[in-house]
PDB file of C-alpha atoms in Angstrom:
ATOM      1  CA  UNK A   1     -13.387  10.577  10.481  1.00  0.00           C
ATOM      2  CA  UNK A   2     -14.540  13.602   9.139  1.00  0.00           C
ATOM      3  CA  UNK A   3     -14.851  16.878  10.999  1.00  0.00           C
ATOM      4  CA  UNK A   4     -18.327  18.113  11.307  1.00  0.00           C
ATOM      5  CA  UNK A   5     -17.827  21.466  10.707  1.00  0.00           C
ATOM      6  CA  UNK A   6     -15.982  20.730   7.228  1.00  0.00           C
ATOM      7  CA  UNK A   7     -18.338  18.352   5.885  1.00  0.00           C
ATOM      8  CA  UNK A   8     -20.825  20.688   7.113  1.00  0.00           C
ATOM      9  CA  UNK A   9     -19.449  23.393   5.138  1.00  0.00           C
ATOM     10  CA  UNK A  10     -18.539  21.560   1.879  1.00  0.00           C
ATOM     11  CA  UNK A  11     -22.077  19.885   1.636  1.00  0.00           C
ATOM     12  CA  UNK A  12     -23.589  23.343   1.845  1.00  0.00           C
ATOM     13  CA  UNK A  13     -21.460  24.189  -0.776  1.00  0.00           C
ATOM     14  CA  UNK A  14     -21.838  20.784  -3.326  1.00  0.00           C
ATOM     15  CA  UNK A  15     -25.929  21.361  -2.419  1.00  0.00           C
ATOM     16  CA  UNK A  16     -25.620  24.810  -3.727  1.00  0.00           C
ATOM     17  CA  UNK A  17     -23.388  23.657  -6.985  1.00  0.00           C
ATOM     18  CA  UNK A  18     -25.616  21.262  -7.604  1.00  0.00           C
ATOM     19  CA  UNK A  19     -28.988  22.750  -7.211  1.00  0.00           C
ATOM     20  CA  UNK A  20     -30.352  20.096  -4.817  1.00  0.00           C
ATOM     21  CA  UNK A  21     -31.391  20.899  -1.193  1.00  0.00           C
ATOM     22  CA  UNK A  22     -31.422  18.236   1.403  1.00  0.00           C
ATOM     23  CA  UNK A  23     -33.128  18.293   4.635  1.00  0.00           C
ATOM     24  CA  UNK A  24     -31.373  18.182   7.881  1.00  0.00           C
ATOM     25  CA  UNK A  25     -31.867  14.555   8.482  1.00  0.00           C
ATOM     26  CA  UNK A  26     -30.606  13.492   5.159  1.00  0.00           C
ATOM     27  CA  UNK A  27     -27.187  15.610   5.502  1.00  0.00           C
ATOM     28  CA  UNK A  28     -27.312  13.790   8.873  1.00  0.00           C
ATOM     29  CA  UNK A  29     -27.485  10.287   6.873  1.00  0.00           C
ATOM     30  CA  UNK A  30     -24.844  11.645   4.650  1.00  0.00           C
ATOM     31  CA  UNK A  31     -22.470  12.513   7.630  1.00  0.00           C
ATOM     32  CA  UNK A  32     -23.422   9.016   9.430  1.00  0.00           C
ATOM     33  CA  UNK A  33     -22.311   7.076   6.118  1.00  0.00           C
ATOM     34  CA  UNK A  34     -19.564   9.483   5.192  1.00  0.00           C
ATOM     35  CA  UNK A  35     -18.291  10.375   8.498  1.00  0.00           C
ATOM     36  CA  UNK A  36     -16.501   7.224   9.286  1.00  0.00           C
ATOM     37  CA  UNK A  37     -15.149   5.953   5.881  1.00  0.00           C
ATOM     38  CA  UNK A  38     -13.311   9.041   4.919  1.00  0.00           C
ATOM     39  CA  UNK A  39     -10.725  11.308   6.372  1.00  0.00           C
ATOM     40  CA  UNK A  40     -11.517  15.009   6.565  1.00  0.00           C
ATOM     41  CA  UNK A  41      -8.378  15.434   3.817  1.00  0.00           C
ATOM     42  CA  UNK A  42     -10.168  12.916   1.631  1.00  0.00           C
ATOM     43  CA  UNK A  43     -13.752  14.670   2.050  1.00  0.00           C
ATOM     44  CA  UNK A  44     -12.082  17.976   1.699  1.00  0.00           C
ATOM     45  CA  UNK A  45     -10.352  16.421  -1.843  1.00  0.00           C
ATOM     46  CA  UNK A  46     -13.520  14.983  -2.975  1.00  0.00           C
ATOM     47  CA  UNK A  47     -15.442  18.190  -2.226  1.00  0.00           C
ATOM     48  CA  UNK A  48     -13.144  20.257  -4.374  1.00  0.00           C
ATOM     49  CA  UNK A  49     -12.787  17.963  -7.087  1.00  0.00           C
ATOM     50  CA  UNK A  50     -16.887  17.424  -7.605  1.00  0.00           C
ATOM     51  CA  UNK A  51     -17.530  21.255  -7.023  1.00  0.00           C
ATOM     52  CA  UNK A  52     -14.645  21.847  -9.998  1.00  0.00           C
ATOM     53  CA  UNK A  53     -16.044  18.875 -12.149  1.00  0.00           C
ATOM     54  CA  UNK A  54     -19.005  19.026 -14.864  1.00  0.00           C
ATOM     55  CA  UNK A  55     -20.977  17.134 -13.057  1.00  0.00           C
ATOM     56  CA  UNK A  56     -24.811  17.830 -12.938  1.00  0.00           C
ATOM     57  CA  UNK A  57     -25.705  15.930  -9.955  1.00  0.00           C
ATOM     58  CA  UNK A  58     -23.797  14.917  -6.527  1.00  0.00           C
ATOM     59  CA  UNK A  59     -22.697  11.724  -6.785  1.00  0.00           C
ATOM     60  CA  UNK A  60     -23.705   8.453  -4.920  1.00  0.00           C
ATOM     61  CA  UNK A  61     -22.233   8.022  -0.919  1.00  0.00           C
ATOM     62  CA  UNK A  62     -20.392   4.884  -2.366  1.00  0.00           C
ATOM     63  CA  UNK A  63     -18.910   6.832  -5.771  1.00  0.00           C
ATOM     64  CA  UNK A  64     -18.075   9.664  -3.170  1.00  0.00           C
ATOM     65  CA  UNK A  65     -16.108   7.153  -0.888  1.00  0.00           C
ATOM     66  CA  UNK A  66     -15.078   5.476  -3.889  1.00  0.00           C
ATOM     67  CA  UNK A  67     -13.479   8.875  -5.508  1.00  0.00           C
ATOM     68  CA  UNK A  68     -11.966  10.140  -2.443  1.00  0.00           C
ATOM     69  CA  UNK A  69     -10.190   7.077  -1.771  1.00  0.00           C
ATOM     70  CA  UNK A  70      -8.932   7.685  -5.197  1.00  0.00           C
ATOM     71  CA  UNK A  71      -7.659  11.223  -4.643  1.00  0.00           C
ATOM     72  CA  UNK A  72      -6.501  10.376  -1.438  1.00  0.00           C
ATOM     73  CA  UNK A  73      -5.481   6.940  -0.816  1.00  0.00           C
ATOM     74  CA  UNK A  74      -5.722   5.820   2.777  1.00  0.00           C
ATOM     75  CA  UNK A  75      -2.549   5.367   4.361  1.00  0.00           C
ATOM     76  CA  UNK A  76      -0.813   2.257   4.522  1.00  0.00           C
ATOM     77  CA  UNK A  77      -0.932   0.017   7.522  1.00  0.00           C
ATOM     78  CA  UNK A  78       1.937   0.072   9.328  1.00  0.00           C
ATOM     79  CA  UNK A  79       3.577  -3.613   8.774  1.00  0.00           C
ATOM     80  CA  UNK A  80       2.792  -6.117  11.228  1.00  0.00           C
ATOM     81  CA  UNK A  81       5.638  -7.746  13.392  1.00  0.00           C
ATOM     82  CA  UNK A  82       6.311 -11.258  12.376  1.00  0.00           C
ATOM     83  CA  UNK A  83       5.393 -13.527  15.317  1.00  0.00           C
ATOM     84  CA  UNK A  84       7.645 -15.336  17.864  1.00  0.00           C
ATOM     85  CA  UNK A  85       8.699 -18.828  17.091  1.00  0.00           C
ATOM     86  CA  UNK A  86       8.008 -21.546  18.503  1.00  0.00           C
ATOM     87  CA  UNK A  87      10.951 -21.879  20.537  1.00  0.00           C
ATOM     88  CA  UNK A  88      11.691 -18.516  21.698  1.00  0.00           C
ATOM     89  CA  UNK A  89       7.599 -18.671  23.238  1.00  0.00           C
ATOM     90  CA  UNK A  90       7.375 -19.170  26.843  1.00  0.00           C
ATOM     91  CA  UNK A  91       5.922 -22.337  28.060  1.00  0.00           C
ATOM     92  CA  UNK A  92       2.345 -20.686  28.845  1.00  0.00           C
ATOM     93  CA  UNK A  93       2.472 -19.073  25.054  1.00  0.00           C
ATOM     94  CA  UNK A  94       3.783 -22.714  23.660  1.00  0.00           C
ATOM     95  CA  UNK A  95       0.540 -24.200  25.427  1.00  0.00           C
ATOM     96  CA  UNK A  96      -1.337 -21.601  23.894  1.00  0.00           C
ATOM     97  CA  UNK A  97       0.137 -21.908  20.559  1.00  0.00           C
ATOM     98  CA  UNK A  98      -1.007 -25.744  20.574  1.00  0.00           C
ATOM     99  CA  UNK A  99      -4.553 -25.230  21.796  1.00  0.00           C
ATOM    100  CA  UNK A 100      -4.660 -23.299  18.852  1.00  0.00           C
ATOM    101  CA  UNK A 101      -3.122 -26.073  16.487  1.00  0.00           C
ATOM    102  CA  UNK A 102      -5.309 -28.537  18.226  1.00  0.00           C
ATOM    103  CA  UNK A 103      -8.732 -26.244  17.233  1.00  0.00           C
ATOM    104  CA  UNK A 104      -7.806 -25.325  13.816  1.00  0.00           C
ATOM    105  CA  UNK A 105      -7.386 -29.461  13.366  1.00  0.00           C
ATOM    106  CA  UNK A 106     -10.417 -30.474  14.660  1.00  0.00           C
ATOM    107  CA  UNK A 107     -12.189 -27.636  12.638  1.00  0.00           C
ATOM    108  CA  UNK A 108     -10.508 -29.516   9.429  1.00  0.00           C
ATOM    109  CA  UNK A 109     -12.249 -32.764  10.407  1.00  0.00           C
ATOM    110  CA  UNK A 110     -14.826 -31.456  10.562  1.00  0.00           C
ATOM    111  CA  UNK A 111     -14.713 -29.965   7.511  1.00  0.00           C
ATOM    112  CA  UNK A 112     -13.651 -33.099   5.825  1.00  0.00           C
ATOM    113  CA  UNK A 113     -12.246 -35.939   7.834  1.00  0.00           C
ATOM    114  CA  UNK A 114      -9.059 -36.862   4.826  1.00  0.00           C
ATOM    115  CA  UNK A 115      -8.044 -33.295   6.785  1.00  0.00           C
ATOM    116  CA  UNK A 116      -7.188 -35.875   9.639  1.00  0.00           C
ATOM    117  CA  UNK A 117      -4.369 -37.175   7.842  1.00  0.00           C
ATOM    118  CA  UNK A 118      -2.738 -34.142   6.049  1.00  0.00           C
ATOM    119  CA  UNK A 119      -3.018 -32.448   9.894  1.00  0.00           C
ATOM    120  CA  UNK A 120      -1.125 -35.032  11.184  1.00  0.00           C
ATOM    121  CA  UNK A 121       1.475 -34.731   8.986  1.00  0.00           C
ATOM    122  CA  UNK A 122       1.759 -31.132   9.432  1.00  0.00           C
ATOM    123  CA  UNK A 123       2.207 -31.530  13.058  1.00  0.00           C
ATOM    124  CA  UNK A 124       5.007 -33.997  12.890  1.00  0.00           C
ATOM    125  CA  UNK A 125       6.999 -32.176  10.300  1.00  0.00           C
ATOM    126  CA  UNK A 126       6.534 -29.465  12.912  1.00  0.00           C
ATOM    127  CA  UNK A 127       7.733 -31.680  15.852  1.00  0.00           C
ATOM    128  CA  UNK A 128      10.449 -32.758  13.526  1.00  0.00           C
ATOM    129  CA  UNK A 129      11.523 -28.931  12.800  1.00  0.00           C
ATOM    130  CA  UNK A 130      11.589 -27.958  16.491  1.00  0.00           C
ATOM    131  CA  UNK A 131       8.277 -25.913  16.205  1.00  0.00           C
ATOM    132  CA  UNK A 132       5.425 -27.929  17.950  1.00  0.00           C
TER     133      UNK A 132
END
């Protein structure tokens, strides 16, 4: 999210490089599209690059979004733990675990009923393997 008091400052300063003046509302638009898509590093980035550019007019919320995340990519996401098999779940998370198998193949059904089949065999290979 972007702090208000730098995006406040750096649009006054891109609306003065670029000759355009907005009215309160619209820099309120701006900030309400802006605001939550970009960090206040990646606004900040942006902001300097477009003020040192040769630009003649401010770019487009998306192209702004767009650039900054190209300056400053967003930060990974940290790397999600793998989940618990089967047989290290506890009885209430194995029941839970198979209400969920037993949804997801009805929703295949009823997508197409062949589905029926190729679920079934899914589920015994995972009876089979110790994991249903």
């Amino acid at each position: 999210m972007i702090d208000k008091e730098v995006f406040s400052k750096w649009f006054t300063i891109l609306s003065e490089r670029f000759r355009q003046s907005f009215s309160g509302p619209t820099i309120a638009v701006y900030y309400e599209f802006l605001g939550p898509k970009l960090s206040t590093e990646q606004f900040e980035a942006v902001a300097r690059y477009l003020f040192g550019g040769d630009g003649s007019s401010l770019p487009s919320p998306p192209e702004i979004v767009s650039l900054a995340r190209t300056l400053v990519p967003d930060p990974a996401l940290p790397e999600a733990p793998l989940p618990k098999l089967y047989c290290e779940m506890t009885p209430a998370e194995q029941a839970n675990y198979r209400q969920v198998i037993d949804c997801f193949r009805a929703m295949l059904v009823e997508v197409d009923p062949k589905f029926a089949k190729f679920g079934a065999e899914i589920i015994k290979a995972a009876v089979e393997g110790g994991q249903a």
